[in-house]
JSON list of C-alpha atoms in Angstrom, two decimals:
[
{"chain": "A", "resi": 1, "resn": "MET", "atom": "CA", "xyz": [-12.87, -10.00, -8.40]},
{"chain": "A", "resi": 2, "resn": "CYS", "atom": "CA", "xyz": [-9.46, -10.35, -10.03]},
{"chain": "A", "resi": 3, "resn": "THR", "atom": "CA", "xyz": [-10.44, -13.15, -12.39]},
{"chain": "A", "resi": 4, "resn": "GLY", "atom": "CA", "xyz": [-9.61, -12.97, -16.04]},
{"chain": "A", "resi": 5, "resn": "THR", "atom": "CA", "xyz": [-7.08, -10.68, -17.69]},
{"chain": "A", "resi": 6, "resn": "TYR", "atom": "CA", "xyz": [-6.72, -6.91, -17.54]},
{"chain": "A", "resi": 7, "resn": "SER", "atom": "CA", "xyz": [-5.04, -4.35, -19.74]},
{"chain": "A", "resi": 8, "resn": "LEU", "atom": "CA", "xyz": [-2.27, -2.07, -18.58]},
{"chain": "A", "resi": 9, "resn": "ARG", "atom": "CA", "xyz": [-4.61, 0.90, -18.92]},
{"chain": "A", "resi": 10, "resn": "GLU", "atom": "CA", "xyz": [-7.25, -0.74, -16.67]},
{"chain": "A", "resi": 11, "resn": "LEU", "atom": "CA", "xyz": [-4.65, -1.62, -14.07]},
{"chain": "A", "resi": 12, "resn": "GLN", "atom": "CA", "xyz": [-3.10, 1.86, -14.17]},
{"chain": "A", "resi": 13, "resn": "SER", "atom": "CA", "xyz": [-6.56, 3.36, -13.65]},
{"chain": "A", "resi": 14, "resn": "LEU", "atom": "CA", "xyz": [-7.12, 1.13, -10.63]},
{"chain": "A", "resi": 15, "resn": "LEU", "atom": "CA", "xyz": [-3.66, 1.95, -9.28]},
{"chain": "A", "resi": 16, "resn": "GLY", "atom": "CA", "xyz": [-4.35, 5.69, -9.61]},
{"chain": "A", "resi": 17, "resn": "LYS", "atom": "CA", "xyz": [-7.57, 5.43, -7.63]},
{"chain": "A", "resi": 18, "resn": "LEU", "atom": "CA", "xyz": [-5.96, 3.30, -4.91]},
{"chain": "A", "resi": 19, "resn": "HIS", "atom": "CA", "xyz": [-3.00, 5.68, -4.73]},
{"chain": "A", "resi": 20, "resn": "PHE", "atom": "CA", "xyz": [-5.41, 8.59, -4.17]},
{"chain": "A", "resi": 21, "resn": "VAL", "atom": "CA", "xyz": [-7.21, 6.72, -1.39]},
{"chain": "A", "resi": 22, "resn": "SER", "atom": "CA", "xyz": [-3.91, 5.65, 0.19]},
{"chain": "A", "resi": 23, "resn": "THR", "atom": "CA", "xyz": [-3.05, 9.30, 0.90]},
{"chain": "A", "resi": 24, "resn": "CYS", "atom": "CA", "xyz": [-5.71, 9.04, 3.62]},
{"chain": "A", "resi": 25, "resn": "VAL", "atom": "CA", "xyz": [-5.37, 5.33, 4.41]},
{"chain": "A", "resi": 26, "resn": "ARG", "atom": "CA", "xyz": [-1.74, 4.91, 5.43]},
{"chain": "A", "resi": 27, "resn": "PRO", "atom": "CA", "xyz": [-1.81, 1.10, 5.75]},
{"chain": "A", "resi": 28, "resn": "GLY", "atom": "CA", "xyz": [-2.89, 0.96, 2.11]},
{"chain": "A", "resi": 29, "resn": "ARG", "atom": "CA", "xyz": [0.42, 2.35, 0.88]},
{"chain": "A", "resi": 30, "resn": "ILE", "atom": "CA", "xyz": [2.16, -1.01, 1.12]},
{"chain": "A", "resi": 31, "resn": "PHE", "atom": "CA", "xyz": [-0.55, -2.60, -1.03]},
{"chain": "A", "resi": 32, "resn": "VAL", "atom": "CA", "xyz": [-0.27, 0.18, -3.62]},
{"chain": "A", "resi": 33, "resn": "SER", "atom": "CA", "xyz": [3.52, -0.24, -3.68]},
{"chain": "A", "resi": 34, "resn": "ARG", "atom": "CA", "xyz": [3.26, -3.96, -4.35]},
{"chain": "A", "resi": 35, "resn": "LEU", "atom": "CA", "xyz": [0.76, -3.41, -7.17]},
{"chain": "A", "resi": 36, "resn": "LEU", "atom": "CA", "xyz": [3.05, -0.79, -8.71]},
{"chain": "A", "resi": 37, "resn": "ASP", "atom": "CA", "xyz": [6.07, -3.11, -8.44]},
{"chain": "A", "resi": 38, "resn": "TRP", "atom": "CA", "xyz": [4.16, -5.90, -10.16]},
{"chain": "A", "resi": 39, "resn": "LEU", "atom": "CA", "xyz": [2.95, -3.56, -12.92]},
{"chain": "A", "resi": 40, "resn": "ARG", "atom": "CA", "xyz": [6.54, -2.52, -13.63]},
{"chain": "A", "resi": 41, "resn": "ARG", "atom": "CA", "xyz": [7.59, -6.16, -13.93]},
{"chain": "A", "resi": 42, "resn": "ALA", "atom": "CA", "xyz": [4.53, -7.29, -15.90]},
{"chain": "A", "resi": 43, "resn": "PHE", "atom": "CA", "xyz": [4.53, -4.41, -18.39]},
{"chain": "A", "resi": 44, "resn": "PRO", "atom": "CA", "xyz": [8.08, -3.43, -19.40]},
{"chain": "A", "resi": 45, "resn": "SER", "atom": "CA", "xyz": [8.61, 0.14, -20.59]},
{"chain": "A", "resi": 46, "resn": "ASN", "atom": "CA", "xyz": [8.78, -0.98, -24.25]},
{"chain": "A", "resi": 47, "resn": "VAL", "atom": "CA", "xyz": [5.07, -1.99, -24.19]},
{"chain": "A", "resi": 48, "resn": "VAL", "atom": "CA", "xyz": [3.64, 0.95, -22.25]},
{"chain": "A", "resi": 49, "resn": "GLY", "atom": "CA", "xyz": [2.43, 2.77, -25.38]},
{"chain": "A", "resi": 50, "resn": "ARG", "atom": "CA", "xyz": [0.32, -0.24, -26.35]},
{"chain": "A", "resi": 51, "resn": "GLY", "atom": "CA", "xyz": [-1.15, -0.69, -22.85]},
{"chain": "A", "resi": 52, "resn": "HIS", "atom": "CA", "xyz": [-4.74, -0.99, -24.06]},
{"chain": "A", "resi": 53, "resn": "LYS", "atom": "CA", "xyz": [-3.83, -3.98, -26.27]},
{"chain": "A", "resi": 54, "resn": "ILE", "atom": "CA", "xyz": [-1.67, -6.02, -23.89]},
{"chain": "A", "resi": 55, "resn": "PHE", "atom": "CA", "xyz": [-3.35, -8.06, -21.17]},
{"chain": "A", "resi": 56, "resn": "ARG", "atom": "CA", "xyz": [-2.01, -9.82, -18.10]},
{"chain": "A", "resi": 57, "resn": "ARG", "atom": "CA", "xyz": [-3.48, -12.15, -15.52]},
{"chain": "A", "resi": 58, "resn": "ILE", "atom": "CA", "xyz": [-3.15, -10.80, -11.97]},
{"chain": "A", "resi": 59, "resn": "PRO", "atom": "CA", "xyz": [-0.94, -13.05, -9.80]},
{"chain": "A", "resi": 60, "resn": "VAL", "atom": "CA", "xyz": [-2.27, -14.50, -6.55]},
{"chain": "A", "resi": 61, "resn": "GLU", "atom": "CA", "xyz": [-0.18, -12.25, -4.26]},
{"chain": "A", "resi": 62, "resn": "VAL", "atom": "CA", "xyz": [-1.49, -9.12, -6.00]},
{"chain": "A", "resi": 63, "resn": "GLN", "atom": "CA", "xyz": [-5.04, -10.53, -5.88]},
{"chain": "A", "resi": 64, "resn": "LYS", "atom": "CA", "xyz": [-4.67, -10.83, -2.10]},
{"chain": "A", "resi": 65, "resn": "ASP", "atom": "CA", "xyz": [-3.65, -7.17, -1.89]},
{"chain": "A", "resi": 66, "resn": "LEU", "atom": "CA", "xyz": [-6.67, -6.17, -3.97]},
{"chain": "A", "resi": 67, "resn": "MET", "atom": "CA", "xyz": [-8.91, -8.28, -1.72]},
{"chain": "A", "resi": 68, "resn": "TRP", "atom": "CA", "xyz": [-7.54, -6.32, 1.28]},
{"chain": "A", "resi": 69, "resn": "TRP", "atom": "CA", "xyz": [-8.63, -3.12, -0.46]},
{"chain": "A", "resi": 70, "resn": "GLN", "atom": "CA", "xyz": [-12.04, -4.61, -1.24]},
{"chain": "A", "resi": 71, "resn": "ARG", "atom": "CA", "xyz": [-12.58, -5.61, 2.40]},
{"chain": "A", "resi": 72, "resn": "PHE", "atom": "CA", "xyz": [-11.37, -2.24, 3.67]},
{"chain": "A", "resi": 73, "resn": "LEU", "atom": "CA", "xyz": [-13.40, -0.13, 1.24]},
{"chain": "A", "resi": 74, "resn": "SER", "atom": "CA", "xyz": [-16.58, -2.14, 1.84]},
{"chain": "A", "resi": 75, "resn": "SER", "atom": "CA", "xyz": [-16.32, -1.55, 5.60]},
{"chain": "A", "resi": 76, "resn": "CYS", "atom": "CA", "xyz": [-15.32, 2.11, 5.36]},
{"chain": "A", "resi": 77, "resn": "ASN", "atom": "CA", "xyz": [-18.49, 4.20, 5.26]},
{"chain": "A", "resi": 78, "resn": "GLY", "atom": "CA", "xyz": [-16.80, 7.58, 4.89]},
{"chain": "A", "resi": 79, "resn": "ILE", "atom": "CA", "xyz": [-17.74, 8.73, 8.38]},
{"chain": "A", "resi": 80, "resn": "SER", "atom": "CA", "xyz": [-14.80, 10.17, 10.26]},
{"chain": "A", "resi": 81, "resn": "MET", "atom": "CA", "xyz": [-13.84, 8.62, 13.57]},
{"chain": "A", "resi": 82, "resn": "MET", "atom": "CA", "xyz": [-12.61, 12.00, 14.78]},
{"chain": "A", "resi": 83, "resn": "CYS", "atom": "CA", "xyz": [-14.80, 13.87, 17.21]},
{"chain": "A", "resi": 84, "resn": "PHE", "atom": "CA", "xyz": [-15.20, 17.46, 16.07]},
{"chain": "A", "resi": 85, "resn": "GLU", "atom": "CA", "xyz": [-17.16, 18.73, 19.05]},
{"chain": "A", "resi": 86, "resn": "ASP", "atom": "CA", "xyz": [-16.05, 21.98, 20.60]},
{"chain": "A", "resi": 87, "resn": "TRP", "atom": "CA", "xyz": [-13.05, 21.26, 22.74]},
{"chain": "A", "resi": 88, "resn": "SER", "atom": "CA", "xyz": [-12.39, 23.23, 25.87]},
{"chain": "A", "resi": 89, "resn": "SER", "atom": "CA", "xyz": [-9.57, 25.72, 25.67]},
{"chain": "A", "resi": 90, "resn": "PRO", "atom": "CA", "xyz": [-6.27, 24.50, 27.04]},
{"chain": "A", "resi": 91, "resn": "ASP", "atom": "CA", "xyz": [-5.08, 25.88, 30.35]},
{"chain": "A", "resi": 92, "resn": "GLU", "atom": "CA", "xyz": [-1.66, 26.74, 28.95]},
{"chain": "A", "resi": 93, "resn": "ILE", "atom": "CA", "xyz": [0.07, 26.58, 25.60]},
{"chain": "A", "resi": 94, "resn": "PHE", "atom": "CA", "xyz": [3.78, 26.69, 24.98]},
{"chain": "A", "resi": 95, "resn": "SER", "atom": "CA", "xyz": [5.87, 26.24, 21.90]},
{"chain": "A", "resi": 96, "resn": "SER", "atom": "CA", "xyz": [9.46, 25.06, 21.83]},
{"chain": "A", "resi": 97, "resn": "ASP", "atom": "CA", "xyz": [12.12, 24.42, 19.23]},
{"chain": "A", "resi": 98, "resn": "ALA", "atom": "CA", "xyz": [15.76, 23.48, 18.94]},
{"chain": "A", "resi": 99, "resn": "CYS", "atom": "CA", "xyz": [18.54, 23.49, 16.41]},
{"chain": "A", "resi": 100, "resn": "LEU", "atom": "CA", "xyz": [22.00, 21.93, 16.61]},
{"chain": "A", "resi": 101, "resn": "GLU", "atom": "CA", "xyz": [23.36, 24.89, 18.57]},
{"chain": "A", "resi": 102, "resn": "GLY", "atom": "CA", "xyz": [20.58, 26.04, 20.88]},
{"chain": "A", "resi": 103, "resn": "PHE", "atom": "CA", "xyz": [16.97, 25.84, 22.01]},
{"chain": "A", "resi": 104, "resn": "GLY", "atom": "CA", "xyz": [14.13, 27.95, 23.32]},
{"chain": "A", "resi": 105, "resn": "ALA", "atom": "CA", "xyz": [10.45, 28.12, 24.16]},
{"chain": "A", "resi": 106, "resn": "ILE", "atom": "CA", "xyz": [7.66, 30.66, 24.49]},
{"chain": "A", "resi": 107, "resn": "THR", "atom": "CA", "xyz": [4.39, 30.82, 26.42]},
{"chain": "A", "resi": 108, "resn": "SER", "atom": "CA", "xyz": [1.93, 33.71, 26.72]},
{"chain": "A", "resi": 109, "resn": "ASN", "atom": "CA", "xyz": [4.23, 36.62, 27.62]},
{"chain": "A", "resi": 110, "resn": "GLN", "atom": "CA", "xyz": [7.36, 34.67, 28.66]},
{"chain": "A", "resi": 111, "resn": "TYR", "atom": "CA", "xyz": [10.16, 33.08, 26.68]},
{"chain": "A", "resi": 112, "resn": "PHE", "atom": "CA", "xyz": [13.67, 31.73, 27.07]},
{"chain": "A", "resi": 113, "resn": "HIS", "atom": "CA", "xyz": [16.50, 30.72, 24.78]},
{"chain": "A", "resi": 114, "resn": "ALA", "atom": "CA", "xyz": [19.94, 29.28, 25.40]},
{"chain": "A", "resi": 115, "resn": "VAL", "atom": "CA", "xyz": [22.93, 27.66, 23.78]},
{"chain": "A", "resi": 116, "resn": "PHE", "atom": "CA", "xyz": [23.32, 23.95, 24.47]},
{"chain": "A", "resi": 117, "resn": "PRO", "atom": "CA", "xyz": [25.91, 23.15, 27.14]},
{"chain": "A", "resi": 118, "resn": "PRO", "atom": "CA", "xyz": [29.12, 21.53, 25.83]},
{"chain": "A", "resi": 119, "resn": "ASP", "atom": "CA", "xyz": [28.27, 18.14, 27.35]},
{"chain": "A", "resi": 120, "resn": "ILE", "atom": "CA", "xyz": [25.11, 18.07, 25.17]},
{"chain": "A", "resi": 121, "resn": "THR", "atom": "CA", "xyz": [26.77, 19.23, 21.92]},
{"chain": "A", "resi": 122, "resn": "LYS", "atom": "CA", "xyz": [29.75, 16.85, 22.21]},
{"chain": "A", "resi": 123, "resn": "ASP", "atom": "CA", "xyz": [27.41, 13.84, 22.01]},
{"chain": "A", "resi": 124, "resn": "GLN", "atom": "CA", "xyz": [26.04, 14.99, 18.62]},
{"chain": "A", "resi": 125, "resn": "LEU", "atom": "CA", "xyz": [22.52, 13.93, 19.56]},
{"chain": "A", "resi": 126, "resn": "HIS", "atom": "CA", "xyz": [19.72, 13.55, 17.02]},
{"chain": "A", "resi": 127, "resn": "ILE", "atom": "CA", "xyz": [17.61, 16.69, 16.54]},
{"chain": "A", "resi": 128, "resn": "ASN", "atom": "CA", "xyz": [14.62, 14.89, 18.12]},
{"chain": "A", "resi": 129, "resn": "CYS", "atom": "CA", "xyz": [16.61, 14.53, 21.36]},
{"chain": "A", "resi": 130, "resn": "LEU", "atom": "CA", "xyz": [17.55, 18.20, 21.26]},
{"chain": "A", "resi": 131, "resn": "GLU", "atom": "CA", "xyz": [13.92, 19.21, 20.77]},
{"chain": "A", "resi": 132, "resn": "LEU", "atom": "CA", "xyz": [12.90, 16.96, 23.65]},
{"chain": "A", "resi": 133, "resn": "PHE", "atom": "CA", "xyz": [15.55, 18.69, 25.77]},
{"chain": "A", "resi": 134, "resn": "ALA", "atom": "CA", "xyz": [13.87, 22.05, 24.99]},
{"chain": "A", "resi": 135, "resn": "ILE", "atom": "CA", "xyz": [10.50, 20.63, 26.10]},
{"chain": "A", "resi": 136, "resn": "VAL", "atom": "CA", "xyz": [11.99, 19.26, 29.33]},
{"chain": "A", "resi": 137, "resn": "VAL", "atom": "CA", "xyz": [13.53, 22.64, 30.17]},
{"chain": "A", "resi": 138, "resn": "ALA", "atom": "CA", "xyz": [10.23, 24.42, 29.40]},
{"chain": "A", "resi": 139, "resn": "VAL", "atom": "CA", "xyz": [8.30, 22.06, 31.66]},
{"chain": "A", "resi": 140, "resn": "LYS", "atom": "CA", "xyz": [10.93, 22.49, 34.38]},
{"chain": "A", "resi": 141, "resn": "ILE", "atom": "CA", "xyz": [10.62, 26.29, 34.16]},
{"chain": "A", "resi": 142, "resn": "TRP", "atom": "CA", "xyz": [6.84, 26.62, 33.70]},
{"chain": "A", "resi": 143, "resn": "GLY", "atom": "CA", "xyz": [5.58, 23.28, 35.03]},
{"chain": "A", "resi": 144, "resn": "LYS", "atom": "CA", "xyz": [4.01, 24.55, 38.23]},
{"chain": "A", "resi": 145, "resn": "LYS", "atom": "CA", "xyz": [2.25, 27.30, 36.30]},
{"chain": "A", "resi": 146, "resn": "MET", "atom": "CA", "xyz": [0.83, 24.70, 33.90]},
{"chain": "A", "resi": 147, "resn": "LEU", "atom": "CA", "xyz": [-0.46, 22.35, 36.56]},
{"chain": "A", "resi": 148, "resn": "ARG", "atom": "CA", "xyz": [-3.71, 22.95, 38.33]},
{"chain": "A", "resi": 149, "resn": "GLU", "atom": "CA", "xyz": [-3.41, 23.78, 42.01]},
{"chain": "A", "resi": 150, "resn": "GLU", "atom": "CA", "xyz": [-4.35, 20.26, 43.18]},
{"chain": "A", "resi": 151, "resn": "ASN", "atom": "CA", "xyz": [-1.53, 18.69, 41.14]},
{"chain": "A", "resi": 152, "resn": "SER", "atom": "CA", "xyz": [1.22, 21.15, 41.98]},
{"chain": "A", "resi": 153, "resn": "ASP", "atom": "CA", "xyz": [3.02, 18.74, 44.30]},
{"chain": "A", "resi": 154, "resn": "LEU", "atom": "CA", "xyz": [3.86, 16.49, 41.31]},
{"chain": "A", "resi": 155, "resn": "LEU", "atom": "CA", "xyz": [6.75, 18.73, 40.22]}
]
């Protein structure tokens, strides 16, 4: 693998296939990015139209990235690691959300919403912190209802 020279068209075809696979294989994105960066350096925009006539040897660092793909793809058999058996229904479900000014949550037939207290808004916290705050309040309000009887002393 990776010996000899390859045309721009051949390398673009390979890159397209690897890019498609990398939408499912997140670690592969870095290897696709490095191949794309090398292609941009190896084939300047003024030669792109003649890509089937211009050949380049693949450098060692790009060969190593392609060998990672070869090892990964040879060990991946296409069988999902996810278990799709029927899962039991959850005991309780709640949904919460927050914006920069307020927060709220809903479960079955109950809900709440509120404006953030001034001591929260003055800190200008990241939205993730504000959403976590909404979850904490929801668990504080509905926590005992969500726990099974034998765990109710945890809250």
